[in-house]
């Protein structure tokens, strides 16, 4: 009894020995108690056993939770990673196109290599349209197949990378990077908005006619589009809250980039010096019909249909492919406030401005100085890199630039070898025989020739290549069928520019504006076809009346 009282007193008075949530009964404590036949008071016995049972129950629940988690993991495994490869249906469509054409009988007069290359080329085009992979990857696969099948040698397949135009387009994206990074693009964009920004249509027209004014002075449409207007368009769209890839493309960027592209082919058609390949038309005209197309002759014939197209095409696109941002009466005021908040030009802005002026100056006077457009662009880029305005790491990060370089160079190489293998010559001769055998009037015969010449541009990635391959043959046939020779030469020359609006690779400005990623490829081609019909109606309809009035036919 004394022992029980003493131990009970100890338990009740010594805090460290009281049963609590922090002190559970242990064997070292229970064994002596059992040896001395000690029974703790009811309260302590209840607390100890309760805590002990609670602890066992908690461990049991934890064990059950672990087992349940394990069972759940086995029943619901983590989802497999998404497929990162090619889209299967578009890939099969591309392959099927190539295989069917490859296995089809080779027409008489066409070499086996030419026919196989045509199959690969069309399969690549289908792949570029349906996009089972990014455009550069599709084009690279096309080149790989052409080398694997011995249709082209490695040097021939990759010869397009030695063409200056894809590199000029690539450098244009680097210029755009510096234009935007320095803030110069925003400064000029806000200036444009302050003057014309109360409506999107007014903003578009200001760019369209600015580009047309520069066209006779800068003979490279790639340089005009990529070096000057692409950076400006991107800056304007960003200032108006329209960016690629975030769902705001239709706010302004889609309409503005498509409009600037479609009007760039019109301004190129208006002047002999509007596109680098236009003098080739004049040279071939001289050699074919012994007549000279002068600068004034060209401008005089093109000025009326050209101006009408420059007015109507943006308006038509505004109606059928409208921007969601149509008017903003407060935009000019806000733009002026933004200009004030930007303060004076930074040193990088000044370097960028000087570099741009240097490059444009070399584009304008390059003919006198014997400096071509791509050399001028390299010089300008060198200034930006050396000054640190643009870093090489930033250039490497411009994925769209390198992707555009890849697929455009691939298409240039394939199209060039279709011509070298004689397929284009065979096509021209076939058309000549077909149209000549119809026995139609020269007007109808010329109309058929014009349409065939125009829409065969789907097979070309270069205006110069198309002109060199088909201009002389079609002009000769048109003349033989009774078409006034000089009239025929002028019309074919104008259309050699306008047909560039069909695709995203048909003229130097196409990859530039398409690469801004505001317009999906299917819509780009669809509106290209629609605007081509509009341009043909304007140039052959109203233009035909104007040409009659000035005595061209």
XYZ file of C-alpha atoms in Angstrom:
553
model
C 0.000 0.000 0.000
C 2.823 2.345 0.865
C 4.529 1.550 -2.372
C 1.337 2.314 -4.336
C 0.932 5.640 -2.587
C 4.529 6.609 -3.141
C 4.506 5.692 -6.828
C 1.152 7.319 -7.324
C 2.494 10.441 -5.763
C 5.546 10.318 -7.979
C 3.400 9.924 -11.119
C 1.147 12.730 -10.112
C 3.848 15.183 -9.034
C 6.717 14.673 -11.444
C 5.810 16.307 -14.779
C 8.277 14.340 -16.825
C 6.622 11.076 -15.895
C 3.027 12.075 -16.495
C 1.450 10.312 -19.488
C 1.044 12.899 -22.198
C 0.901 13.229 -25.962
C 4.691 13.460 -25.938
C 5.459 10.551 -23.626
C 4.017 7.152 -24.464
C 4.471 4.066 -22.193
C 7.595 2.131 -22.965
C 8.740 -1.395 -22.029
C 11.395 0.003 -19.688
C 8.636 1.582 -17.677
C 6.144 -1.307 -17.717
C 8.512 -4.111 -16.775
C 9.422 -2.736 -13.300
C 5.809 -1.950 -12.683
C 4.848 -5.525 -13.492
C 7.641 -6.878 -11.289
C 6.392 -4.826 -8.341
C 2.790 -5.694 -9.140
C 2.015 -2.002 -9.435
C -1.268 -0.941 -10.986
C -1.387 2.711 -11.897
C -4.416 4.772 -11.001
C -7.394 4.501 -13.350
C -6.907 7.920 -14.793
C -3.294 7.291 -15.751
C -4.024 3.803 -16.965
C -6.797 5.142 -19.206
C -4.628 7.928 -20.619
C -1.720 5.652 -21.366
C -3.799 2.986 -23.043
C -5.794 5.590 -25.007
C -2.655 7.231 -26.338
C -1.172 3.891 -27.185
C -4.293 2.723 -29.017
C -4.597 6.071 -30.819
C -1.015 5.734 -31.980
C -1.635 2.209 -33.307
C -4.784 3.380 -35.070
C -2.943 6.299 -36.653
C -0.213 3.993 -37.930
C -2.869 1.614 -39.258
C -4.618 4.463 -41.084
C -1.307 5.679 -42.503
C -0.554 2.165 -43.710
C -3.994 1.977 -45.337
C -3.435 5.354 -47.015
C -0.097 4.210 -48.426
C -1.659 0.992 -49.696
C -4.528 2.944 -51.256
C -2.109 5.377 -52.904
C -0.092 2.483 -54.257
C -3.219 0.769 -55.519
C -4.447 4.021 -57.078
C -1.129 4.538 -58.828
C -1.336 1.071 -60.336
C -4.929 1.601 -61.476
C -4.422 5.154 -62.831
C -0.919 5.372 -64.290
C 0.543 8.734 -65.305
C -0.539 9.757 -68.847
C 1.933 8.980 -71.603
C 3.717 12.020 -73.087
C 2.005 13.582 -76.106
C 3.161 12.493 -79.560
C 5.863 14.877 -80.734
C 6.328 13.499 -84.233
C 4.624 14.183 -87.541
C 0.865 14.541 -87.934
C 0.010 11.201 -89.516
C -2.843 12.107 -91.894
C -1.068 15.085 -93.526
C 2.105 13.011 -93.772
C 0.246 10.194 -95.539
C -1.365 12.710 -97.931
C 2.049 14.091 -98.831
C 3.571 10.630 -99.320
C 0.589 9.447 -101.379
C 0.917 12.432 -103.724
C 4.553 11.678 -104.387
C 4.116 7.908 -104.761
C 1.185 8.187 -107.183
C 3.029 10.621 -109.428
C 6.282 8.657 -109.146
C 4.556 5.459 -110.338
C 2.556 7.187 -113.094
C 3.765 6.715 -116.685
C 6.396 9.245 -117.696
C 5.069 11.464 -120.528
C 6.875 11.440 -123.835
C 9.546 14.107 -123.983
C 10.126 14.136 -120.202
C 13.193 12.536 -118.652
C 12.830 10.077 -115.786
C 14.806 12.339 -113.440
C 12.577 15.312 -114.255
C 9.420 13.300 -113.564
C 10.738 11.909 -110.289
C 11.789 15.373 -109.170
C 8.307 16.671 -110.023
C 6.830 13.921 -107.808
C 9.102 14.895 -104.915
C 8.448 18.605 -105.479
C 4.649 18.206 -105.455
C 4.811 15.917 -102.410
C 6.853 18.611 -100.658
C 4.355 21.295 -101.651
C 1.474 19.188 -100.287
C 3.492 18.711 -97.091
C 4.124 22.443 -96.837
C 0.395 23.109 -97.228
C -0.824 20.418 -94.813
C 2.169 20.764 -92.438
C 2.695 17.309 -90.906
C 5.915 18.901 -89.606
C 7.231 22.472 -89.520
C 7.937 23.878 -92.987
C 11.712 23.630 -92.725
C 11.502 19.987 -91.670
C 9.161 19.139 -94.570
C 11.495 20.810 -97.071
C 14.516 19.052 -95.571
C 12.759 15.690 -95.928
C 12.059 16.519 -99.575
C 15.726 17.271 -100.181
C 16.723 14.111 -98.350
C 14.458 11.947 -100.510
C 15.750 13.572 -103.695
C 19.317 12.713 -102.655
C 18.391 9.222 -101.408
C 16.706 8.337 -104.707
C 19.624 9.776 -106.717
C 17.225 12.251 -108.330
C 19.551 15.066 -107.269
C 23.126 15.076 -106.091
C 23.802 16.488 -102.640
C 25.344 19.610 -104.193
C 22.315 20.113 -106.440
C 19.786 19.505 -103.660
C 21.400 22.080 -101.380
C 22.341 24.557 -104.108
C 19.477 26.817 -103.033
C 21.445 27.756 -99.924
C 23.889 29.493 -102.248
C 21.137 31.729 -103.625
C 21.262 35.251 -102.139
C 17.485 35.733 -101.772
C 16.872 33.266 -98.891
C 19.786 34.805 -97.000
C 18.487 38.313 -97.616
C 15.157 37.245 -96.136
C 16.908 35.629 -93.170
C 18.923 38.804 -92.508
C 15.695 40.808 -92.674
C 14.436 39.002 -89.579
C 17.648 39.955 -87.746
C 17.104 43.583 -88.718
C 13.550 43.331 -87.408
C 14.929 42.042 -84.117
C 17.136 45.102 -83.702
C 14.365 47.400 -84.880
C 12.050 46.174 -82.133
C 14.649 45.537 -79.414
C 16.040 49.085 -79.488
C 12.595 50.677 -79.332
C 13.075 52.389 -82.699
C 10.246 50.296 -84.137
C 7.881 51.443 -81.408
C 8.944 55.065 -81.890
C 8.220 54.978 -85.632
C 5.048 52.954 -85.074
C 3.718 55.514 -82.610
C 4.589 58.244 -85.096
C 2.537 56.481 -87.777
C -0.333 55.929 -85.358
C -0.271 59.581 -84.304
C -0.718 60.598 -87.954
C -2.937 57.843 -89.412
C -3.982 55.651 -86.496
C -7.582 56.742 -86.004
C -8.543 53.790 -88.226
C -6.876 50.520 -89.176
C -7.676 51.142 -92.843
C -5.912 54.523 -92.748
C -2.919 52.912 -91.090
C -2.811 50.229 -93.802
C -3.013 52.713 -96.654
C -0.195 54.784 -95.163
C 2.075 51.729 -95.294
C 0.899 50.646 -98.747
C 1.656 53.963 -100.426
C 4.892 54.429 -98.486
C 6.092 51.104 -99.899
C 4.951 52.086 -103.402
C 6.950 55.327 -103.209
C 10.099 53.372 -102.303
C 9.568 50.714 -104.984
C 11.263 52.520 -107.900
C 14.279 53.379 -105.732
C 14.836 49.955 -104.098
C 14.763 47.248 -106.784
C 14.736 44.367 -104.314
C 11.243 43.556 -103.079
C 12.832 41.307 -100.449
C 14.859 44.239 -99.126
C 11.878 46.587 -99.061
C 9.627 44.080 -97.353
C 12.139 42.563 -94.946
C 14.433 45.462 -94.168
C 11.881 48.248 -93.872
C 8.242 47.202 -93.721
C 8.294 43.901 -91.834
C 9.864 45.544 -88.741
C 7.405 48.416 -89.036
C 4.390 46.117 -89.385
C 5.464 44.031 -86.390
C 6.007 47.137 -84.272
C 2.634 48.603 -85.230
C 0.852 45.352 -84.455
C 2.590 45.033 -81.098
C 1.696 48.631 -80.250
C -1.943 47.847 -81.047
C -1.974 44.660 -78.966
C -1.856 42.168 -81.853
C 0.747 39.424 -81.486
C 1.251 36.053 -83.182
C 0.434 32.963 -81.185
C -1.674 34.506 -78.420
C -5.073 34.693 -80.112
C -4.830 38.395 -81.011
C -3.614 37.885 -84.606
C -6.902 39.039 -86.118
C -6.926 42.241 -84.063
C -4.682 43.913 -86.667
C -1.673 41.783 -87.617
C -3.357 39.267 -89.935
C -5.011 41.870 -92.137
C -2.060 44.263 -92.111
C 0.608 41.673 -92.984
C -1.523 40.130 -95.752
C -2.342 43.585 -97.143
C 1.281 44.736 -97.156
C 2.314 41.513 -98.887
C -0.349 41.596 -101.602
C 0.320 45.261 -102.356
C 4.092 44.668 -102.488
C 3.627 42.601 -105.663
C 1.541 45.431 -107.140
C 4.169 48.106 -106.445
C 6.795 45.750 -107.910
C 4.735 45.494 -111.096
C 4.424 49.272 -111.455
C 8.084 50.075 -112.154
C 10.890 48.596 -114.205
C 13.097 48.944 -111.126
C 10.412 47.640 -108.737
C 11.732 44.072 -108.739
C 15.179 42.687 -109.487
C 13.844 40.389 -112.235
C 11.987 43.124 -114.162
C 15.043 44.108 -116.239
C 15.229 40.449 -117.288
C 11.777 40.850 -118.863
C 13.074 43.885 -120.747
C 16.173 42.006 -121.930
C 14.156 39.001 -123.123
C 11.739 41.325 -124.907
C 14.646 42.965 -126.697
C 16.071 39.615 -127.788
C 12.679 38.142 -128.795
C 10.897 40.945 -130.662
C 13.716 43.516 -130.970
C 11.813 46.198 -129.052
C 12.938 48.054 -125.938
C 10.881 48.544 -122.797
C 12.053 51.801 -121.216
C 11.523 52.940 -117.617
C 8.901 55.496 -118.666
C 7.190 53.034 -121.017
C 6.757 50.614 -118.144
C 5.602 53.232 -115.609
C 3.180 54.856 -118.043
C 1.467 51.568 -118.869
C 1.307 50.386 -115.263
C 0.360 53.552 -113.400
C -3.444 53.382 -113.851
C -4.098 49.678 -113.130
C -1.421 49.823 -110.444
C -2.994 52.696 -108.511
C -6.451 51.143 -108.779
C -5.098 47.849 -107.400
C -3.322 49.643 -104.552
C -6.633 51.253 -103.564
C -8.958 48.270 -104.044
C -6.910 45.329 -102.739
C -6.551 46.646 -99.144
C -10.246 47.556 -99.138
C -11.324 44.126 -100.414
C -9.183 42.376 -97.815
C -10.593 44.732 -95.176
C -14.090 43.546 -96.098
C -13.460 39.796 -96.453
C -10.675 39.408 -93.855
C -11.296 42.332 -91.508
C -9.260 43.265 -88.454
C -11.236 43.256 -85.238
C -9.675 46.621 -84.390
C -11.313 48.889 -86.959
C -11.209 52.350 -85.420
C -9.617 53.970 -82.418
C -10.300 57.708 -82.268
C -8.137 58.093 -79.172
C -5.180 56.211 -80.681
C -3.387 59.280 -82.157
C -3.564 61.101 -78.819
C -2.344 58.055 -76.897
C 0.461 57.556 -79.435
C 1.659 61.139 -78.921
C 1.657 60.552 -75.163
C 3.699 57.375 -75.666
C 6.201 59.296 -77.788
C 6.592 61.905 -75.060
C 7.081 59.240 -72.400
C 9.786 57.537 -74.509
C 11.922 60.655 -74.322
C 14.931 61.259 -76.601
C 16.429 58.486 -78.727
C 18.813 56.117 -76.991
C 22.300 55.411 -78.347
C 21.157 52.005 -79.642
C 18.233 53.636 -81.441
C 20.643 56.064 -83.100
C 22.936 53.224 -84.197
C 19.943 51.299 -85.546
C 18.729 54.372 -87.443
C 22.155 55.025 -88.950
C 22.497 51.358 -89.920
C 19.081 51.350 -91.564
C 19.873 54.514 -93.517
C 23.211 53.034 -94.613
C 21.604 49.791 -95.771
C 18.721 51.487 -97.596
C 21.182 53.891 -99.205
C 23.203 50.973 -100.526
C 20.012 49.346 -101.814
C 19.133 52.550 -103.672
C 22.593 53.294 -105.088
C 23.908 49.739 -105.133
C 23.788 49.591 -108.920
C 26.160 52.558 -109.184
C 28.460 51.249 -106.448
C 28.300 47.644 -107.698
C 26.977 46.424 -104.335
C 24.061 43.992 -104.434
C 21.210 43.854 -101.926
C 22.441 40.905 -99.868
C 25.947 42.405 -99.545
C 24.404 45.622 -98.244
C 22.349 43.607 -95.740
C 25.456 41.738 -94.531
C 27.245 45.043 -94.011
C 24.302 46.427 -92.025
C 24.084 43.283 -89.904
C 27.812 43.460 -89.232
C 27.380 46.971 -87.817
C 24.574 45.771 -85.537
C 26.617 42.811 -84.290
C 29.822 44.764 -83.690
C 27.969 47.532 -81.860
C 26.054 45.026 -79.737
C 22.663 46.330 -80.835
C 21.907 42.743 -81.858
C 23.848 39.776 -80.495
C 24.623 36.573 -82.373
C 22.795 34.615 -79.671
C 19.676 36.623 -80.476
C 20.161 35.886 -84.172
C 20.433 32.169 -83.414
C 17.232 32.451 -81.409
C 15.267 33.726 -84.409
C 13.836 30.303 -85.281
C 11.465 31.647 -87.922
C 14.388 33.158 -89.839
C 16.302 29.868 -90.010
C 13.138 27.904 -90.787
C 12.307 30.273 -93.657
C 15.861 30.055 -94.980
C 15.618 26.246 -95.015
C 12.311 25.746 -96.793
C 12.740 28.626 -99.245
C 16.220 27.483 -100.278
C 14.923 23.914 -100.706
C 12.101 25.018 -103.008
C 14.446 27.227 -105.029
C 16.769 24.260 -105.615
C 13.968 21.892 -106.654
C 12.334 24.461 -108.954
C 15.682 25.309 -110.557
C 16.385 21.658 -111.376
C 12.894 21.111 -112.749
C 13.904 23.734 -115.294
C 17.383 22.280 -115.851
C 15.959 18.795 -116.378
C 13.759 20.179 -119.164
C 10.339 19.803 -117.530
C 9.457 23.511 -117.852
C 10.501 23.590 -121.502
C 8.332 20.514 -122.159
C 5.398 22.186 -120.380
C 5.812 25.394 -122.432
C 5.924 23.489 -125.713
C 2.856 21.454 -124.748
C 0.928 24.632 -123.955
C 2.031 26.245 -127.200
C 0.809 23.306 -129.277
C -2.470 23.104 -127.382
C -3.368 26.802 -127.605
C -2.137 27.121 -131.177
C -4.335 24.241 -132.273
C -7.558 25.722 -130.899
C -7.979 28.154 -133.820
C -9.182 31.010 -131.581
C -8.817 34.755 -132.016
C -5.600 36.266 -130.739
C -7.454 37.874 -127.841
C -8.831 34.550 -126.561
C -5.586 32.708 -127.295
C -3.610 35.348 -125.433
C -6.048 35.164 -122.527
C -5.469 31.393 -122.217
C -1.704 31.866 -122.472
C -1.793 34.554 -119.792
C -3.722 32.343 -117.358
C -1.430 29.360 -117.944
C 1.651 31.552 -117.532
C 0.243 33.129 -114.362
C -0.954 30.035 -112.517
C 2.020 27.888 -113.455
C 3.826 30.020 -110.873
C 2.719 27.528 -108.224
C 5.693 25.469 -109.476
C 8.205 28.291 -108.997
C 9.899 29.735 -105.924
C 11.452 32.592 -107.873
C 10.112 35.164 -110.278
C 13.431 35.266 -112.125
C 13.376 31.481 -112.623
C 9.837 31.613 -113.995
C 10.658 34.486 -116.335
C 13.824 32.829 -117.577
C 12.058 29.520 -118.199
C 8.793 30.597 -119.819
C 8.735 34.274 -120.822
C 10.364 33.916 -124.229
C 8.346 30.826 -125.235
C 5.000 32.359 -124.293
C 5.814 35.715 -125.897
C 6.864 33.981 -129.124
C 3.649 31.934 -129.276
C 1.474 34.951 -128.452
C 3.153 36.946 -131.230
C 2.729 34.062 -133.706
C -0.994 33.870 -132.860
C -1.487 37.577 -133.688
C -0.964 39.317 -130.349
C 0.705 42.750 -130.752
C 4.285 41.955 -129.721
C 4.982 44.961 -127.477
C 1.586 44.654 -125.819
C 2.174 40.955 -125.151
C 5.611 41.658 -123.674
C 4.275 44.354 -121.335
C 1.391 42.220 -120.079
C 3.637 39.218 -119.397
C 6.065 41.527 -117.602
C 3.363 42.909 -115.297
C 1.985 39.452 -114.552
C 5.498 38.204 -113.750
C 5.210 40.339 -110.614
C 1.539 39.908 -109.764
C 1.731 36.102 -109.824
C 4.068 36.273 -106.817
C 1.032 36.868 -104.600
C -0.272 33.309 -105.070
C 1.822 31.526 -102.453
C 4.091 32.070 -99.469
C 7.173 31.361 -101.603
C 6.394 32.914 -105.002
C 8.259 36.226 -104.565
C 10.873 37.604 -102.206
C 8.395 39.445 -99.979
C 6.225 36.343 -99.453
C 8.374 34.425 -96.951
C 9.051 37.674 -95.118
C 5.434 38.548 -94.343
C 4.271 34.957 -93.991
C 7.094 34.366 -91.515
C 5.555 36.960 -89.193
C 3.097 34.141 -88.312
C -0.082 36.197 -88.311
C -1.898 34.320 -91.105
C -2.400 30.514 -91.294
C -1.009 28.910 -94.437
C -4.365 27.747 -95.827
C -5.783 31.272 -95.531
C -2.608 32.717 -97.064
C -3.035 30.546 -100.164
C -6.813 31.047 -100.291
C -6.660 34.829 -100.193
C -3.696 34.722 -102.567
C -5.858 32.972 -105.156
C -8.742 35.372 -104.613
C -6.609 38.510 -104.889
C -4.923 37.076 -108.010
C -8.346 37.029 -109.693
C -8.969 40.619 -108.576
C -5.607 41.748 -109.960
C -6.119 39.953 -113.281
C -9.541 41.599 -113.701
C -8.122 45.042 -112.890
C -4.981 44.771 -114.999
C -6.503 43.039 -118.033
C -9.881 44.789 -117.774
C -9.290 48.400 -116.765
C -5.651 48.095 -117.796
C -6.661 46.870 -121.236
C -8.793 49.984 -121.721
C -5.940 52.212 -120.537
C -3.453 50.458 -122.827
C -5.821 50.946 -125.742
C -6.060 54.635 -124.886
C -2.276 55.101 -124.898
C -1.879 53.095 -128.121
C -0.258 49.980 -126.703
C -2.504 47.817 -128.864
